[in-house]
Amino acid sequence: EIVLTQSPATLSLSPGERATLSCRASQSVSSYLAWYQQKPGQAPSLLIYDASNRATGIPARFSGSGSGTDFTLTISSLEPEDFAVYFCQQRSNWPHSFGQGTKLEIK
Amino acid sequence: QGQLVESGGGVVQPGESLRLSCAASGFTLRNYGMHWVRQAPGKGLEWVAFIRSDGSDKYYADSVKGRFTISRDNSKNTLSLQMNSLRPEDTAVYYCAGLAPYNYWGQGSLVTVSS
């Protein structure tokens, strides 16, 4: 089973700052890595698929990069609505697995 | 915009069974492989199961293998998860979802396993 490790667990930043979230896989997942955002009381929603492709309607301030085992989600300039929990997920191997999440909180 | 609506959650005792259903509207479920994902209270996401668009292949997390069964009825545009031998650690909100590169999620159905 592929284990995804996200860091940091919590990231405290202010609106307007740049956020960098990391996801590391225990073995290569090629580019089959997605990022989801979850706000309290809501279902998750897709931000990035296949490492670097923004999902429909996702603002350009969100970008994804990486391949193999190391991936990054970058939010270039934080908006108030971006403070949420972010999960990475791989679809390279069964079972498809999620990382444990990074909570992005307002500093 | 497509929508998924789960039903069938509730409170059961350890060892009992429960069946979750997921109804799709606004899109044709038969075109998509579908997943169940769960989230224990205050915890992260856990992938549970997957079924191919035509039902030909199914995959399960080790934690539910042999106890849970995923199925679909494409004629009714529905997805199901039969959960047997439930344990307290199965307590979670269960989402049916079309995962990346798609983005279809239900609102979630709470399953509580407690004596």
PDB file of C-alpha atoms in Angstrom:
ATOM      1  CA  GLU A   1       0.000   0.000   0.000  1.00  0.00           C
ATOM      2  CA  ILE A   2       1.270   3.468  -0.891  1.00  0.00           C
ATOM      3  CA  VAL A   3       1.469   5.790   2.106  1.00  0.00           C
ATOM      4  CA  LEU A   4       1.123   9.518   1.499  1.00  0.00           C
ATOM      5  CA  THR A   5       2.704  11.809   4.085  1.00  0.00           C
ATOM      6  CA  GLN A   6       1.640  15.441   4.122  1.00  0.00           C
ATOM      7  CA  SER A   7       3.580  18.264   5.725  1.00  0.00           C
ATOM      8  CA  PRO A   8       3.199  20.361   7.672  1.00  0.00           C
ATOM      9  CA  ALA A   9       0.233  19.103   9.669  1.00  0.00           C
ATOM     10  CA  THR A  10      -0.795  22.708  10.329  1.00  0.00           C
ATOM     11  CA  LEU A  11       0.248  25.835   8.466  1.00  0.00           C
ATOM     12  CA  SER A  12      -0.460  29.261   9.964  1.00  0.00           C
ATOM     13  CA  LEU A  13      -0.374  32.113   7.473  1.00  0.00           C
ATOM     14  CA  SER A  14      -2.022  35.465   6.800  1.00  0.00           C
ATOM     15  CA  PRO A  15      -4.179  36.475   3.835  1.00  0.00           C
ATOM     16  CA  GLY A  16      -2.005  37.579   0.934  1.00  0.00           C
ATOM     17  CA  GLU A  17       0.855  35.250   1.871  1.00  0.00           C
ATOM     18  CA  ARG A  18       2.070  32.313  -0.174  1.00  0.00           C
ATOM     19  CA  ALA A  19       1.276  28.787   1.003  1.00  0.00           C
ATOM     20  CA  THR A  20       3.339  25.726   0.148  1.00  0.00           C
ATOM     21  CA  LEU A  21       1.966  22.292   1.069  1.00  0.00           C
ATOM     22  CA  SER A  22       3.878  19.053   0.590  1.00  0.00           C
ATOM     23  CA  CYS A  23       2.822  15.471  -0.118  1.00  0.00           C
ATOM     24  CA  ARG A  24       5.364  12.659  -0.212  1.00  0.00           C
ATOM     25  CA  ALA A  25       4.580   9.137  -1.437  1.00  0.00           C
ATOM     26  CA  SER A  26       6.232   5.996  -0.073  1.00  0.00           C
ATOM     27  CA  GLN A  27       6.784   4.851  -3.671  1.00  0.00           C
ATOM     28  CA  SER A  28       6.340   6.408  -7.079  1.00  0.00           C
ATOM     29  CA  VAL A  29       2.822   7.355  -8.099  1.00  0.00           C
ATOM     30  CA  SER A  30       3.982   8.842 -11.412  1.00  0.00           C
ATOM     31  CA  SER A  31       1.774  11.915 -11.887  1.00  0.00           C
ATOM     32  CA  TYR A  32      -1.407  10.313 -10.504  1.00  0.00           C
ATOM     33  CA  LEU A  33      -1.680  12.663  -7.558  1.00  0.00           C
ATOM     34  CA  ALA A  34      -4.659  14.869  -6.738  1.00  0.00           C
ATOM     35  CA  TRP A  35      -5.297  17.618  -4.206  1.00  0.00           C
ATOM     36  CA  TYR A  36      -8.631  18.234  -2.478  1.00  0.00           C
ATOM     37  CA  GLN A  37      -9.865  21.075  -0.290  1.00  0.00           C
ATOM     38  CA  GLN A  38     -12.317  20.485   2.541  1.00  0.00           C
ATOM     39  CA  LYS A  39     -14.110  23.186   4.492  1.00  0.00           C
ATOM     40  CA  PRO A  40     -15.898  22.497   7.809  1.00  0.00           C
ATOM     41  CA  GLY A  41     -19.153  20.630   7.375  1.00  0.00           C
ATOM     42  CA  GLN A  42     -18.648  20.147   3.656  1.00  0.00           C
ATOM     43  CA  ALA A  43     -17.570  17.339   1.385  1.00  0.00           C
ATOM     44  CA  PRO A  44     -14.093  17.626  -0.097  1.00  0.00           C
ATOM     45  CA  SER A  45     -13.712  19.212  -3.512  1.00  0.00           C
ATOM     46  CA  LEU A  46     -11.101  18.621  -6.193  1.00  0.00           C
ATOM     47  CA  LEU A  47      -8.495  21.317  -6.773  1.00  0.00           C
ATOM     48  CA  ILE A  48      -5.736  19.645  -8.782  1.00  0.00           C
ATOM     49  CA  TYR A  49      -5.596  16.330 -10.641  1.00  0.00           C
ATOM     50  CA  ASP A  50      -2.695  14.458 -12.190  1.00  0.00           C
ATOM     51  CA  ALA A  51      -0.223  16.558 -10.212  1.00  0.00           C
ATOM     52  CA  SER A  52      -0.596  19.855 -12.040  1.00  0.00           C
ATOM     53  CA  ASN A  53      -3.977  20.177 -13.746  1.00  0.00           C
ATOM     54  CA  ARG A  54      -6.453  22.571 -12.172  1.00  0.00           C
ATOM     55  CA  ALA A  55      -9.994  21.246 -11.905  1.00  0.00           C
ATOM     56  CA  THR A  56     -12.833  23.152 -13.511  1.00  0.00           C
ATOM     57  CA  GLY A  57     -13.428  26.537 -11.912  1.00  0.00           C
ATOM     58  CA  ILE A  58     -10.327  26.510  -9.702  1.00  0.00           C
ATOM     59  CA  PRO A  59      -8.584  29.906  -9.550  1.00  0.00           C
ATOM     60  CA  ALA A  60      -5.118  30.315 -11.026  1.00  0.00           C
ATOM     61  CA  ARG A  61      -3.635  31.074  -7.595  1.00  0.00           C
ATOM     62  CA  PHE A  62      -3.749  27.307  -6.976  1.00  0.00           C
ATOM     63  CA  SER A  63      -0.987  25.315  -8.651  1.00  0.00           C
ATOM     64  CA  GLY A  64       0.387  21.823  -8.314  1.00  0.00           C
ATOM     65  CA  SER A  65       3.776  20.395  -9.171  1.00  0.00           C
ATOM     66  CA  GLY A  66       5.855  17.270  -8.796  1.00  0.00           C
ATOM     67  CA  SER A  67       6.074  13.704 -10.018  1.00  0.00           C
ATOM     68  CA  GLY A  68       7.201  10.365  -8.689  1.00  0.00           C
ATOM     69  CA  THR A  69       7.232  10.696  -4.908  1.00  0.00           C
ATOM     70  CA  ASP A  70       7.330  14.424  -4.145  1.00  0.00           C
ATOM     71  CA  PHE A  71       4.475  16.816  -4.791  1.00  0.00           C
ATOM     72  CA  THR A  72       3.650  20.400  -3.874  1.00  0.00           C
ATOM     73  CA  LEU A  73       0.446  22.424  -3.763  1.00  0.00           C
ATOM     74  CA  THR A  74       1.086  26.154  -3.903  1.00  0.00           C
ATOM     75  CA  ILE A  75      -1.420  28.904  -3.237  1.00  0.00           C
ATOM     76  CA  SER A  76       0.238  32.050  -4.526  1.00  0.00           C
ATOM     77  CA  SER A  77      -1.668  34.634  -2.495  1.00  0.00           C
ATOM     78  CA  LEU A  78      -4.060  33.434   0.176  1.00  0.00           C
ATOM     79  CA  GLU A  79      -7.665  34.585   0.106  1.00  0.00           C
ATOM     80  CA  PRO A  80      -9.857  34.324   3.237  1.00  0.00           C
ATOM     81  CA  GLU A  81     -11.821  31.442   1.680  1.00  0.00           C
ATOM     82  CA  ASP A  82      -8.657  29.353   1.230  1.00  0.00           C
ATOM     83  CA  PHE A  83      -8.302  28.568   4.922  1.00  0.00           C
ATOM     84  CA  ALA A  84      -9.360  24.936   5.052  1.00  0.00           C
ATOM     85  CA  VAL A  85      -7.946  21.412   5.195  1.00  0.00           C
ATOM     86  CA  TYR A  86      -6.108  20.036   2.161  1.00  0.00           C
ATOM     87  CA  PHE A  87      -5.680  16.366   1.291  1.00  0.00           C
ATOM     88  CA  CYS A  88      -3.576  14.679  -1.358  1.00  0.00           C
ATOM     89  CA  GLN A  89      -4.692  11.378  -2.933  1.00  0.00           C
ATOM     90  CA  GLN A  90      -2.995   8.915  -5.268  1.00  0.00           C
ATOM     91  CA  ARG A  91      -4.686   6.822  -7.957  1.00  0.00           C
ATOM     92  CA  SER A  92      -1.596   5.016  -9.215  1.00  0.00           C
ATOM     93  CA  ASN A  93      -2.012   1.816  -7.201  1.00  0.00           C
ATOM     94  CA  TRP A  94      -4.782   0.026  -5.338  1.00  0.00           C
ATOM     95  CA  PRO A  95      -5.787   0.795  -2.700  1.00  0.00           C
ATOM     96  CA  HIS A  96      -6.099   4.432  -3.650  1.00  0.00           C
ATOM     97  CA  SER A  97      -4.941   6.334  -0.578  1.00  0.00           C
ATOM     98  CA  PHE A  98      -5.197   9.780   0.949  1.00  0.00           C
ATOM     99  CA  GLY A  99      -2.677  11.744   2.938  1.00  0.00           C
ATOM    100  CA  GLN A 100      -3.552  12.678   6.497  1.00  0.00           C
ATOM    101  CA  GLY A 101      -4.218  16.308   5.602  1.00  0.00           C
ATOM    102  CA  THR A 102      -2.756  19.760   6.164  1.00  0.00           C
ATOM    103  CA  LYS A 103      -4.814  22.316   8.026  1.00  0.00           C
ATOM    104  CA  LEU A 104      -4.276  25.814   6.683  1.00  0.00           C
ATOM    105  CA  GLU A 105      -5.250  28.271   9.391  1.00  0.00           C
ATOM    106  CA  ILE A 106      -5.299  32.032   9.721  1.00  0.00           C
ATOM    107  CA  LYS A 107      -2.363  33.436  11.632  1.00  0.00           C
TER     108      LYS A 107
ATOM    109  CA  GLN B   1     -24.196  20.080 -12.555  1.00  0.00           C
ATOM    110  CA  GLY B   2     -24.364  16.494 -11.325  1.00  0.00           C
ATOM    111  CA  GLN B   3     -25.436  15.616  -7.826  1.00  0.00           C
ATOM    112  CA  LEU B   4     -25.012  12.585  -5.596  1.00  0.00           C
ATOM    113  CA  VAL B   5     -27.291  11.894  -2.636  1.00  0.00           C
ATOM    114  CA  GLU B   6     -26.472   9.225  -0.059  1.00  0.00           C
ATOM    115  CA  SER B   7     -28.998   7.513   2.185  1.00  0.00           C
ATOM    116  CA  GLY B   8     -29.155   4.612   4.604  1.00  0.00           C
ATOM    117  CA  GLY B   9     -26.902   5.786   7.407  1.00  0.00           C
ATOM    118  CA  GLY B  10     -27.801   5.416  11.050  1.00  0.00           C
ATOM    119  CA  VAL B  11     -26.888   3.928  14.412  1.00  0.00           C
ATOM    120  CA  VAL B  12     -26.199   0.200  14.671  1.00  0.00           C
ATOM    121  CA  GLN B  13     -24.621  -2.132  17.202  1.00  0.00           C
ATOM    122  CA  PRO B  14     -21.295  -3.892  16.621  1.00  0.00           C
ATOM    123  CA  GLY B  15     -21.723  -6.943  14.411  1.00  0.00           C
ATOM    124  CA  GLU B  16     -24.813  -5.607  12.677  1.00  0.00           C
ATOM    125  CA  SER B  17     -25.243  -4.695   9.009  1.00  0.00           C
ATOM    126  CA  LEU B  18     -26.198  -1.563   7.113  1.00  0.00           C
ATOM    127  CA  ARG B  19     -26.645  -0.732   3.436  1.00  0.00           C
ATOM    128  CA  LEU B  20     -25.794   2.684   2.047  1.00  0.00           C
ATOM    129  CA  SER B  21     -27.227   3.911  -1.234  1.00  0.00           C
ATOM    130  CA  CYS B  22     -26.134   6.726  -3.489  1.00  0.00           C
ATOM    131  CA  ALA B  23     -28.433   8.177  -6.129  1.00  0.00           C
ATOM    132  CA  ALA B  24     -27.085  10.249  -8.992  1.00  0.00           C
ATOM    133  CA  SER B  25     -28.965  13.029 -10.720  1.00  0.00           C
ATOM    134  CA  GLY B  26     -27.926  15.371 -13.478  1.00  0.00           C
ATOM    135  CA  PHE B  27     -25.341  12.961 -14.871  1.00  0.00           C
ATOM    136  CA  THR B  28     -25.120   9.385 -16.072  1.00  0.00           C
ATOM    137  CA  LEU B  29     -23.506   7.266 -13.395  1.00  0.00           C
ATOM    138  CA  ARG B  30     -22.769   4.426 -15.826  1.00  0.00           C
ATOM    139  CA  ASN B  31     -20.051   6.519 -17.449  1.00  0.00           C
ATOM    140  CA  TYR B  32     -17.938   6.670 -14.283  1.00  0.00           C
ATOM    141  CA  GLY B  33     -15.991   4.432 -11.968  1.00  0.00           C
ATOM    142  CA  MET B  34     -17.256   5.250  -8.479  1.00  0.00           C
ATOM    143  CA  HIS B  35     -15.784   5.221  -5.005  1.00  0.00           C
ATOM    144  CA  TRP B  36     -16.819   5.211  -1.367  1.00  0.00           C
ATOM    145  CA  VAL B  37     -14.695   7.367   0.925  1.00  0.00           C
ATOM    146  CA  ARG B  38     -15.195   7.724   4.672  1.00  0.00           C
ATOM    147  CA  GLN B  39     -14.184  10.207   7.338  1.00  0.00           C
ATOM    148  CA  ALA B  40     -14.220   9.350  11.032  1.00  0.00           C
ATOM    149  CA  PRO B  41     -15.249  12.220  13.334  1.00  0.00           C
ATOM    150  CA  GLY B  42     -12.496  14.836  13.401  1.00  0.00           C
ATOM    151  CA  LYS B  43     -10.201  12.703  11.258  1.00  0.00           C
ATOM    152  CA  GLY B  44      -8.926  12.596   7.693  1.00  0.00           C
ATOM    153  CA  LEU B  45     -10.250  10.907   4.585  1.00  0.00           C
ATOM    154  CA  GLU B  46     -10.019   7.134   4.113  1.00  0.00           C
ATOM    155  CA  TRP B  47     -10.586   5.529   0.737  1.00  0.00           C
ATOM    156  CA  VAL B  48     -12.930   2.538   1.149  1.00  0.00           C
ATOM    157  CA  ALA B  49     -13.919   0.938  -2.161  1.00  0.00           C
ATOM    158  CA  PHE B  50     -14.149   1.348  -5.939  1.00  0.00           C
ATOM    159  CA  ILE B  51     -16.250  -0.170  -8.709  1.00  0.00           C
ATOM    160  CA  ARG B  52     -15.631   0.237 -12.439  1.00  0.00           C
ATOM    161  CA  SER B  53     -18.240   1.859 -14.644  1.00  0.00           C
ATOM    162  CA  ASP B  54     -19.576  -1.482 -15.839  1.00  0.00           C
ATOM    163  CA  GLY B  55     -19.156  -3.237 -12.490  1.00  0.00           C
ATOM    164  CA  SER B  56     -16.463  -5.538 -13.867  1.00  0.00           C
ATOM    165  CA  ASP B  57     -13.818  -4.758 -11.235  1.00  0.00           C
ATOM    166  CA  LYS B  58     -14.025  -3.927  -7.554  1.00  0.00           C
ATOM    167  CA  TYR B  59     -11.309  -2.909  -5.091  1.00  0.00           C
ATOM    168  CA  TYR B  60     -11.408  -2.543  -1.317  1.00  0.00           C
ATOM    169  CA  ALA B  61      -9.327  -1.110   1.490  1.00  0.00           C
ATOM    170  CA  ASP B  62      -7.805  -3.826   3.668  1.00  0.00           C
ATOM    171  CA  SER B  63      -9.758  -2.470   6.637  1.00  0.00           C
ATOM    172  CA  VAL B  64     -13.108  -3.430   5.033  1.00  0.00           C
ATOM    173  CA  LYS B  65     -12.187  -6.319   2.739  1.00  0.00           C
ATOM    174  CA  GLY B  66     -14.444  -9.319   3.316  1.00  0.00           C
ATOM    175  CA  ARG B  67     -16.999  -7.258   5.251  1.00  0.00           C
ATOM    176  CA  PHE B  68     -18.096  -4.549   2.769  1.00  0.00           C
ATOM    177  CA  THR B  69     -19.411  -5.028  -0.771  1.00  0.00           C
ATOM    178  CA  ILE B  70     -19.699  -2.286  -3.355  1.00  0.00           C
ATOM    179  CA  SER B  71     -22.261  -2.629  -6.141  1.00  0.00           C
ATOM    180  CA  ARG B  72     -24.096  -0.541  -8.699  1.00  0.00           C
ATOM    181  CA  ASP B  73     -27.296  -0.570 -10.734  1.00  0.00           C
ATOM    182  CA  ASN B  74     -26.648   1.502 -13.814  1.00  0.00           C
ATOM    183  CA  SER B  75     -30.268   1.139 -14.931  1.00  0.00           C
ATOM    184  CA  LYS B  76     -31.308   2.993 -11.771  1.00  0.00           C
ATOM    185  CA  ASN B  77     -28.300   5.341 -11.683  1.00  0.00           C
ATOM    186  CA  THR B  78     -27.419   4.144  -8.188  1.00  0.00           C
ATOM    187  CA  LEU B  79     -24.396   2.963  -6.203  1.00  0.00           C
ATOM    188  CA  SER B  80     -24.521   0.880  -3.013  1.00  0.00           C
ATOM    189  CA  LEU B  81     -22.286  -0.191  -0.154  1.00  0.00           C
ATOM    190  CA  GLN B  82     -23.338  -3.245   1.854  1.00  0.00           C
ATOM    191  CA  MET B  83     -21.596  -3.162   5.223  1.00  0.00           C
ATOM    192  CA  ASN B  84     -21.592  -6.323   7.334  1.00  0.00           C
ATOM    193  CA  SER B  85     -19.977  -7.180  10.667  1.00  0.00           C
ATOM    194  CA  LEU B  86     -19.716  -3.515  11.544  1.00  0.00           C
ATOM    195  CA  ARG B  87     -17.178  -2.407  14.132  1.00  0.00           C
ATOM    196  CA  PRO B  88     -16.938   0.737  16.257  1.00  0.00           C
ATOM    197  CA  GLU B  89     -13.981   1.852  14.106  1.00  0.00           C
ATOM    198  CA  ASP B  90     -16.294   1.922  11.073  1.00  0.00           C
ATOM    199  CA  THR B  91     -18.040   4.947  12.591  1.00  0.00           C
ATOM    200  CA  ALA B  92     -17.695   7.716  10.022  1.00  0.00           C
ATOM    201  CA  VAL B  93     -19.364   9.897   7.453  1.00  0.00           C
ATOM    202  CA  TYR B  94     -19.481   7.898   4.238  1.00  0.00           C
ATOM    203  CA  TYR B  95     -19.265   9.703   0.915  1.00  0.00           C
ATOM    204  CA  CYS B  96     -19.977   8.286  -2.505  1.00  0.00           C
ATOM    205  CA  ALA B  97     -17.690  10.021  -4.955  1.00  0.00           C
ATOM    206  CA  GLY B  98     -16.389  10.225  -8.454  1.00  0.00           C
ATOM    207  CA  LEU B  99     -12.759  11.029  -7.676  1.00  0.00           C
ATOM    208  CA  ALA B 100     -10.018  12.658  -9.731  1.00  0.00           C
ATOM    209  CA  PRO B 101      -9.979  13.497 -12.534  1.00  0.00           C
ATOM    210  CA  TYR B 102     -13.700  13.868 -11.835  1.00  0.00           C
ATOM    211  CA  ASN B 103     -15.187  15.771  -8.906  1.00  0.00           C
ATOM    212  CA  TYR B 104     -18.517  14.317  -7.828  1.00  0.00           C
ATOM    213  CA  TRP B 105     -19.268  14.063  -4.103  1.00  0.00           C
ATOM    214  CA  GLY B 106     -22.355  13.338  -2.117  1.00  0.00           C
ATOM    215  CA  GLN B 107     -23.213  15.219   1.057  1.00  0.00           C
ATOM    216  CA  GLY B 108     -22.217  12.249   3.200  1.00  0.00           C
ATOM    217  CA  SER B 109     -24.139   9.752   5.325  1.00  0.00           C
ATOM    218  CA  LEU B 110     -23.262   9.240   8.990  1.00  0.00           C
ATOM    219  CA  VAL B 111     -22.817   5.682  10.195  1.00  0.00           C
ATOM    220  CA  THR B 112     -22.429   5.187  13.942  1.00  0.00           C
ATOM    221  CA  VAL B 113     -21.483   1.791  15.328  1.00  0.00           C
ATOM    222  CA  SER B 114     -21.954   1.706  19.075  1.00  0.00           C
ATOM    223  CA  SER B 115     -23.324  -0.539  21.772  1.00  0.00           C
TER     224      SER B 115
END
